[in-house]
Short mmCIF file of C-alpha atoms and ligand atoms in Angstrom, two decimals:
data_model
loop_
_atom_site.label_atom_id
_atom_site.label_comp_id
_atom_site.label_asym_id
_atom_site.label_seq_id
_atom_site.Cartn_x
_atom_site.Cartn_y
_atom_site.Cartn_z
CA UNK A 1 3.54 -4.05 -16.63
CA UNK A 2 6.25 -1.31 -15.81
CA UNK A 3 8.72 -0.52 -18.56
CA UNK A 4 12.05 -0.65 -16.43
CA UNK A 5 13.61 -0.83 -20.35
CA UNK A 6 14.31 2.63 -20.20
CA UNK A 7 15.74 2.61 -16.31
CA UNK A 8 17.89 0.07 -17.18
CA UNK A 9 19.47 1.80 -20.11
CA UNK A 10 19.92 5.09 -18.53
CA UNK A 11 21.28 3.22 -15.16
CA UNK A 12 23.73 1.25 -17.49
CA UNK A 13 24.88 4.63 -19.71
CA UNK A 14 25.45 6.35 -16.61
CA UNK A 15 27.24 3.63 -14.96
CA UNK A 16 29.77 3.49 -18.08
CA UNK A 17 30.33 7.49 -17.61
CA UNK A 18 31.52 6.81 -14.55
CA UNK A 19 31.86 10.23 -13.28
CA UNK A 20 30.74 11.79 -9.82
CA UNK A 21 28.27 13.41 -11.21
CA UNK A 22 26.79 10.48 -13.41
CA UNK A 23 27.20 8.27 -10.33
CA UNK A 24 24.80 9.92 -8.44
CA UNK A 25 22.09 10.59 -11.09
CA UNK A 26 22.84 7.04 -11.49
CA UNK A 27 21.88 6.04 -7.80
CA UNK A 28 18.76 8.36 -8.16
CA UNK A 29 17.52 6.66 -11.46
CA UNK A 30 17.36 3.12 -9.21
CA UNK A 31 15.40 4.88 -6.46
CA UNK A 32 13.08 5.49 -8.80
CA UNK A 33 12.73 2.87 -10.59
CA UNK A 34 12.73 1.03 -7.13
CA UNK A 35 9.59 3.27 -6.14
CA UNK A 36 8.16 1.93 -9.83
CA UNK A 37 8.03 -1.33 -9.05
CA UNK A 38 6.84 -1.16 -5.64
CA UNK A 39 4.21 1.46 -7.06
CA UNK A 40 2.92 -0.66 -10.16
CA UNK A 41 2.28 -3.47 -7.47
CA UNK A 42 0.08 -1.23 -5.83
CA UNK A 43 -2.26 0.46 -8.43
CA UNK A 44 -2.82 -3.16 -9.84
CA UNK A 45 -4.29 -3.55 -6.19
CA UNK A 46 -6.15 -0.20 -6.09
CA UNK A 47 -9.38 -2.37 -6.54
CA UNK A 48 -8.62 -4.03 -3.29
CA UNK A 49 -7.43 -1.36 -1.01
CA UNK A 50 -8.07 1.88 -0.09
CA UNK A 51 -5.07 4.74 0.01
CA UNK A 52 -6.14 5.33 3.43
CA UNK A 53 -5.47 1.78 4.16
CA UNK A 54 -1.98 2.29 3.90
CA UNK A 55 -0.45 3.29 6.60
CA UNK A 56 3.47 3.56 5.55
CA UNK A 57 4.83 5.45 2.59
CA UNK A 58 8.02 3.65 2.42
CA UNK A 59 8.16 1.86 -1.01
CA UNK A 60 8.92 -1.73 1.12
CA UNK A 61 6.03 -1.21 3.46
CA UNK A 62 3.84 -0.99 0.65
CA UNK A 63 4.26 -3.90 -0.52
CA UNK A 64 4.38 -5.51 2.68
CA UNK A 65 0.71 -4.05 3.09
CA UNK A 66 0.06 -5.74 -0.37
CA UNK A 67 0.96 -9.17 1.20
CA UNK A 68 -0.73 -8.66 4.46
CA UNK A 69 -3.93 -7.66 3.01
CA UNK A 70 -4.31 -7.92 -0.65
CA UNK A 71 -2.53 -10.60 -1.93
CA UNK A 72 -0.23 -12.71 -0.45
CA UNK A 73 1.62 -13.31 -3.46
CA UNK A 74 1.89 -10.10 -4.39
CA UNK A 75 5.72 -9.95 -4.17
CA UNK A 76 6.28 -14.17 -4.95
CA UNK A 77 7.21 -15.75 -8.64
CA UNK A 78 4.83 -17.54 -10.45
CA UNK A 79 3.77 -18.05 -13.89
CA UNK A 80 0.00 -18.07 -15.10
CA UNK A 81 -0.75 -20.45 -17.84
CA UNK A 82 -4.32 -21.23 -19.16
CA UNK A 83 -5.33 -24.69 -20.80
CA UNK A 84 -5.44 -24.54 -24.85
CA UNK A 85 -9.03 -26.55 -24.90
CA UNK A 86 -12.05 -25.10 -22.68
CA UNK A 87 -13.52 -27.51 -19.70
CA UNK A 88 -17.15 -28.49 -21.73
CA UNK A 89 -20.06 -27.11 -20.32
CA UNK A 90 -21.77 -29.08 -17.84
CA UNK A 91 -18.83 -32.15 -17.47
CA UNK A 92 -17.98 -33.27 -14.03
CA UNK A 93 -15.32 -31.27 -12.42
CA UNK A 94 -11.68 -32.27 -14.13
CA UNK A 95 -9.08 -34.37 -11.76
CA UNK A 96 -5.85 -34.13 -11.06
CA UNK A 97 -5.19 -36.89 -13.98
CA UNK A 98 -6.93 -34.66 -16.11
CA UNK A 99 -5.35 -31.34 -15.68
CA UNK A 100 -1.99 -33.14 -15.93
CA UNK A 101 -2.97 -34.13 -19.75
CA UNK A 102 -4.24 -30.54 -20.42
CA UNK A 103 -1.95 -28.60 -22.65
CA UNK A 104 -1.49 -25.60 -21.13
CA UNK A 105 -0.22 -22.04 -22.28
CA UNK A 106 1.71 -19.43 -20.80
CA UNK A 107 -0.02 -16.15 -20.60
CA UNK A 108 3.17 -14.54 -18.58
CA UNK A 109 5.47 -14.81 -15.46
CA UNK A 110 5.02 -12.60 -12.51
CA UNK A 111 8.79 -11.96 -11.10
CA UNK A 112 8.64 -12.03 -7.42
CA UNK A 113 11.40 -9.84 -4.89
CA UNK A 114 12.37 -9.53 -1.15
CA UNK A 115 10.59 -6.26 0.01
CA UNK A 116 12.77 -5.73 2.63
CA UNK A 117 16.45 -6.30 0.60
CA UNK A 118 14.56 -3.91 -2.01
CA UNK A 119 13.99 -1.26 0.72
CA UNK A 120 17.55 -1.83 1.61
CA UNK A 121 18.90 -1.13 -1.39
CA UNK A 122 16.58 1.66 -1.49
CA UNK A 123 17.64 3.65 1.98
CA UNK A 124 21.72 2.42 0.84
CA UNK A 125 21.27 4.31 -2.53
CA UNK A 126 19.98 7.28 -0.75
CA UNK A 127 22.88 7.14 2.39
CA UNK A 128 25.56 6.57 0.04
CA UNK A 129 25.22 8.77 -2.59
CA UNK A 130 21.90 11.43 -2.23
CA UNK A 131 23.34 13.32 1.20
CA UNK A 132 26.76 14.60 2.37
CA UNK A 133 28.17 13.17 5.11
CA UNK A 134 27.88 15.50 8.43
CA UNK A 135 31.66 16.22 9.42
CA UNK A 136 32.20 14.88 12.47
CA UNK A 137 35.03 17.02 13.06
CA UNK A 138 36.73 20.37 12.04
CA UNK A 139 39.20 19.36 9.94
CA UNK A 140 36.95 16.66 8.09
CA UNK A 141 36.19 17.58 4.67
CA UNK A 142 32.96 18.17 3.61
CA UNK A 143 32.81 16.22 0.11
CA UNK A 144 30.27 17.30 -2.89
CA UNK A 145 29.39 14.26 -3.69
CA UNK A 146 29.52 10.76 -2.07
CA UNK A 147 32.45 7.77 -2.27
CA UNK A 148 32.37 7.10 -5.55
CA UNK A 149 33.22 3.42 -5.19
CA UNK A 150 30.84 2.57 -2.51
CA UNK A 151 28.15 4.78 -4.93
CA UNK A 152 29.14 2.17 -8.10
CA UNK A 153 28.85 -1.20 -5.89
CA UNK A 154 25.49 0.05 -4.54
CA UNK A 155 24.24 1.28 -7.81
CA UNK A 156 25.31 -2.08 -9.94
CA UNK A 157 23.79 -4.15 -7.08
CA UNK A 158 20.51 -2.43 -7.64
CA UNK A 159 20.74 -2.82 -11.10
CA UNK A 160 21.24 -6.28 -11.47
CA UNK A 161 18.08 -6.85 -9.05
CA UNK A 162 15.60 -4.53 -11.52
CA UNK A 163 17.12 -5.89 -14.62
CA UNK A 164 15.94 -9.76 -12.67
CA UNK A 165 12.49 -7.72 -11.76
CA UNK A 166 12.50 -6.14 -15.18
CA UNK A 167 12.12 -9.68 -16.59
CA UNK A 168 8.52 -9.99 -15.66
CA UNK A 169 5.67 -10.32 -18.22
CA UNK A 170 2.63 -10.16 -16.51
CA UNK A 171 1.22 -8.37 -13.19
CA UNK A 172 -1.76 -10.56 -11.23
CA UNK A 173 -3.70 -8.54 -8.00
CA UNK A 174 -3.73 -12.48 -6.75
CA UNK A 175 -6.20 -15.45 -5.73
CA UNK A 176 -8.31 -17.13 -3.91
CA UNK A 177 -11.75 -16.54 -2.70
CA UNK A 178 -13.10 -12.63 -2.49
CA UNK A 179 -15.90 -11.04 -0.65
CA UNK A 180 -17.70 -8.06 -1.57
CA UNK A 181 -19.71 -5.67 0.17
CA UNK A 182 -21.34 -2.39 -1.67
CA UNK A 183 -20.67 0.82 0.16
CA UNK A 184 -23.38 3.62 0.32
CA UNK A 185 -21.39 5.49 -2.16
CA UNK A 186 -22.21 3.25 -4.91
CA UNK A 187 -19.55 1.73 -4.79
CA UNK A 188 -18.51 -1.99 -4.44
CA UNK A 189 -15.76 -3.10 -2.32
CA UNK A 190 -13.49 -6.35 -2.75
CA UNK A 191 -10.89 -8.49 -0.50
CA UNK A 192 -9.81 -11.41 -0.27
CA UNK A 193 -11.17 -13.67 2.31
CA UNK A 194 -8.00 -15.49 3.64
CA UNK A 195 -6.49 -12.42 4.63
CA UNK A 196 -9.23 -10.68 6.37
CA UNK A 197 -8.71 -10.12 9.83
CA UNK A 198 -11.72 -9.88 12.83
CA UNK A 199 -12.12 -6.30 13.31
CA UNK A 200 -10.40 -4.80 10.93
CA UNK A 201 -10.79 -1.52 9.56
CA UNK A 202 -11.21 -1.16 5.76
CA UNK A 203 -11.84 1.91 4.09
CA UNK A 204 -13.77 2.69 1.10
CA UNK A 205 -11.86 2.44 -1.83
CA UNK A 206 -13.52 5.11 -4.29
CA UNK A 207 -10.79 7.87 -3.00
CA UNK A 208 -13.61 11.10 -2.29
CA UNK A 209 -15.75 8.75 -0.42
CA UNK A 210 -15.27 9.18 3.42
CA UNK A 211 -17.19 5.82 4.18
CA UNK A 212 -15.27 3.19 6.29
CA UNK A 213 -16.32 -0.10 7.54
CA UNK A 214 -15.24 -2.95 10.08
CA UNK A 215 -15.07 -6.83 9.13
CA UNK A 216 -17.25 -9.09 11.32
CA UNK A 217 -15.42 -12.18 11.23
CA UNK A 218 -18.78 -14.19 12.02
CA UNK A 219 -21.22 -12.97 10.27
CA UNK A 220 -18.66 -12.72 6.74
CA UNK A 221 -20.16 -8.85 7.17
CA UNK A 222 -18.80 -5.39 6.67
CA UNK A 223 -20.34 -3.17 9.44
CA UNK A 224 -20.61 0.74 8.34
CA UNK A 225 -18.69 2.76 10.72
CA UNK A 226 -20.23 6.29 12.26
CA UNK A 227 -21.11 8.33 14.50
CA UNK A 228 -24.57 8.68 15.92
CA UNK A 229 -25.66 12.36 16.68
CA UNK A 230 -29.03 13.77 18.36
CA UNK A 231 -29.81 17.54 17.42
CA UNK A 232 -30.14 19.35 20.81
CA UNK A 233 -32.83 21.16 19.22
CA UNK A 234 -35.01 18.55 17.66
CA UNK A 235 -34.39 16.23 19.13
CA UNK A 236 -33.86 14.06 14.92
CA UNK A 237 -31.29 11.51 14.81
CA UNK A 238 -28.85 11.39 11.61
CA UNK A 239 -24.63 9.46 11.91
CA UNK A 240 -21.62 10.75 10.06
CA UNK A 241 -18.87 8.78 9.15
CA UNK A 242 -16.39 8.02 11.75
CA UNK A 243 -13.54 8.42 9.35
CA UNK A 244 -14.64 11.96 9.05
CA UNK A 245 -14.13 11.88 12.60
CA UNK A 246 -11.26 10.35 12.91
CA UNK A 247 -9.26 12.29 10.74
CA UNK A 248 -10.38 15.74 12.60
CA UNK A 249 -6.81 17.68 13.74
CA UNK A 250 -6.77 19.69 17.20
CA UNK A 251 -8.85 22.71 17.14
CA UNK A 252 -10.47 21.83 13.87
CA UNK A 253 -14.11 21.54 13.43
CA UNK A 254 -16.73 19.39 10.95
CA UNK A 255 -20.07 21.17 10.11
CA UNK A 256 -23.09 20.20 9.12
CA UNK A 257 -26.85 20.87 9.03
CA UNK A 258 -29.52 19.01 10.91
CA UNK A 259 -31.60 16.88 8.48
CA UNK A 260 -34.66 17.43 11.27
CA UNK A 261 -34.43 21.61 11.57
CA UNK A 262 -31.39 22.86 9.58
CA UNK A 263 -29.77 24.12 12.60
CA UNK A 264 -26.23 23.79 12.03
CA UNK A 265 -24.10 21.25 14.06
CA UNK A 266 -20.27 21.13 14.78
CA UNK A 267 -18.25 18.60 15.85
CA UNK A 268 -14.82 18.73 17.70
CA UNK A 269 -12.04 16.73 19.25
CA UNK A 270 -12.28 17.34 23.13
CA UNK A 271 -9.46 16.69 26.20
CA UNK A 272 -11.53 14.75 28.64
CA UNK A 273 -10.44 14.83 32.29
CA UNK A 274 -10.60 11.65 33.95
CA UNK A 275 -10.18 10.82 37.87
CA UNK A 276 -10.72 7.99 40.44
CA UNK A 277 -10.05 7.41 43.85
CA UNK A 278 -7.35 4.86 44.61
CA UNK A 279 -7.97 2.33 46.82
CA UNK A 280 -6.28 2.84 49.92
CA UNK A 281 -3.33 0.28 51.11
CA UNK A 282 -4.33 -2.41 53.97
ZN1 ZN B 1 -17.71 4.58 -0.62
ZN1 ZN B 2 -32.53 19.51 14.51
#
């Protein structure tokens, strides 16, 4: 669970200073803490997701990732409770009646937030009191630090929403059924079934593994994604991992060495002219 204690405190002493100066350290302390929470939600779901999954930085569409494709709860309140006596070994499965005579105890509440109004405030925090306004004309000003008022309103607003987030006893990386596959790192690979999507691309999630993989919807199977090369020489087969492909800038090269005769082997991004004749008009 993130410690926004110390946030908080900071946030609140440098609210009561009041100054310019404060203001804006003040505005930068709930950025960060901001980026925290977003953050924590996110390494509690490194065991579902790979970095290279994610394909915005902002803290907002991180979490938004998190719901599409990790949990879908992953930014929704609940509270996880567990029943006091275990279910016997080998008893039919409890009903409804049953679990609603259970005693049950809290083991923590996970504090849910709106990722978007938290990227809000985020972006507002930054406009308001991290840049200078651009003069717009020559005999505007330019001020060292932002509207101080505007900087306060922004800055309590924020606070009040971490202080609610701050509440939060317990983290969960969410439910429901999970598949598995085991990459050829080694490594094994979890999602959640509900939000797996026909065709989609999920990479490895061991972070120096360059292994990807597409979901076959009908089979329930991960397909290994790569690239199937010939040596020109020997005419030996071997594939390399389409993500190292993939991820290969202009003018930059991968090499490696033919498993048949050693000869080395390069690959590169090429432009490909294309052409067709039209067909003419009637
Ligand atoms: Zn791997
Ligand atoms: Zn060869």
């Amino acid at each position: 669970m993130t410690d926004l204690q110390s946030s908080i405190i900071a946030i609140e002493n440098l609210l009561q200073e009041g100054s310019e100066a404060s203001l804006t350290y003040a505005a930068l302390e709930c950025r960060l803490a901001i980026e925290r929470i977003c953050y924590e939600r996110l390494r509690v779901a490194h065991e579902y997701i790979s970095h290279d999954d994610l394909k915005k930085w902002q803290p907002k569409d991180i979490v938004n990732t998190l719901i599409q494709e990790v949990d879908s709860n992953a930014a929704a309140t609940f509270t996880l409770s567990i029943g006091s006596e275990p279910v016997q070994e080998g008893a039919p499965p409890p009903t409804v009646e049953d679990y609603q005579s259970m005693e049950f105890l809290p083991i923590g509440t996970h504090i849910g937030f709106d990722p978007s109004k938290l990227g809000k405030l985020w972006n507002a925090l930054a406009n308001l009191a991290l840049h200078i306004s651009i003069p717009e004309t020559k005999d505007t000003s330019v001020a060292r630090y932002g509207d101080a008022e505007k900087v306060r309103e922004k800055v309590s607003e924020s606070l009040a929403e971490i202080k609610r987030i701050g509440q939060g006893t317990l983290l969960a990386s969410g439910f429901g059924e999970e598949v598995s596959f085991v990459c050829s790192c080694g490594v094994k690979n979890k999602r959640r079934l509900s939000l797996l999507k026909n065709g989609q691309t999920i990479s490895c999630i061991d972070p120096k593994c360059d292994e990807s993989y597409t979901y076959i919807e009908s089979s329930l199977s991960f397909g290994r994604r790569s690239l199937d090369i010939v040596c020109r020489k020997c005419g030996s087969q071997q594939d390399i991992p389409s993500k190292k492909v993939d991820k290969l800038r202009k003018d930059q090269r991968i090499y490696f060495d033919c498993e048949g005769c050693g000869e080395q082997i390069s690959i590169e991004w090429r432009p490909m002219q294309g052409q067709r004749t039209k067909p003419q008009p009637q």
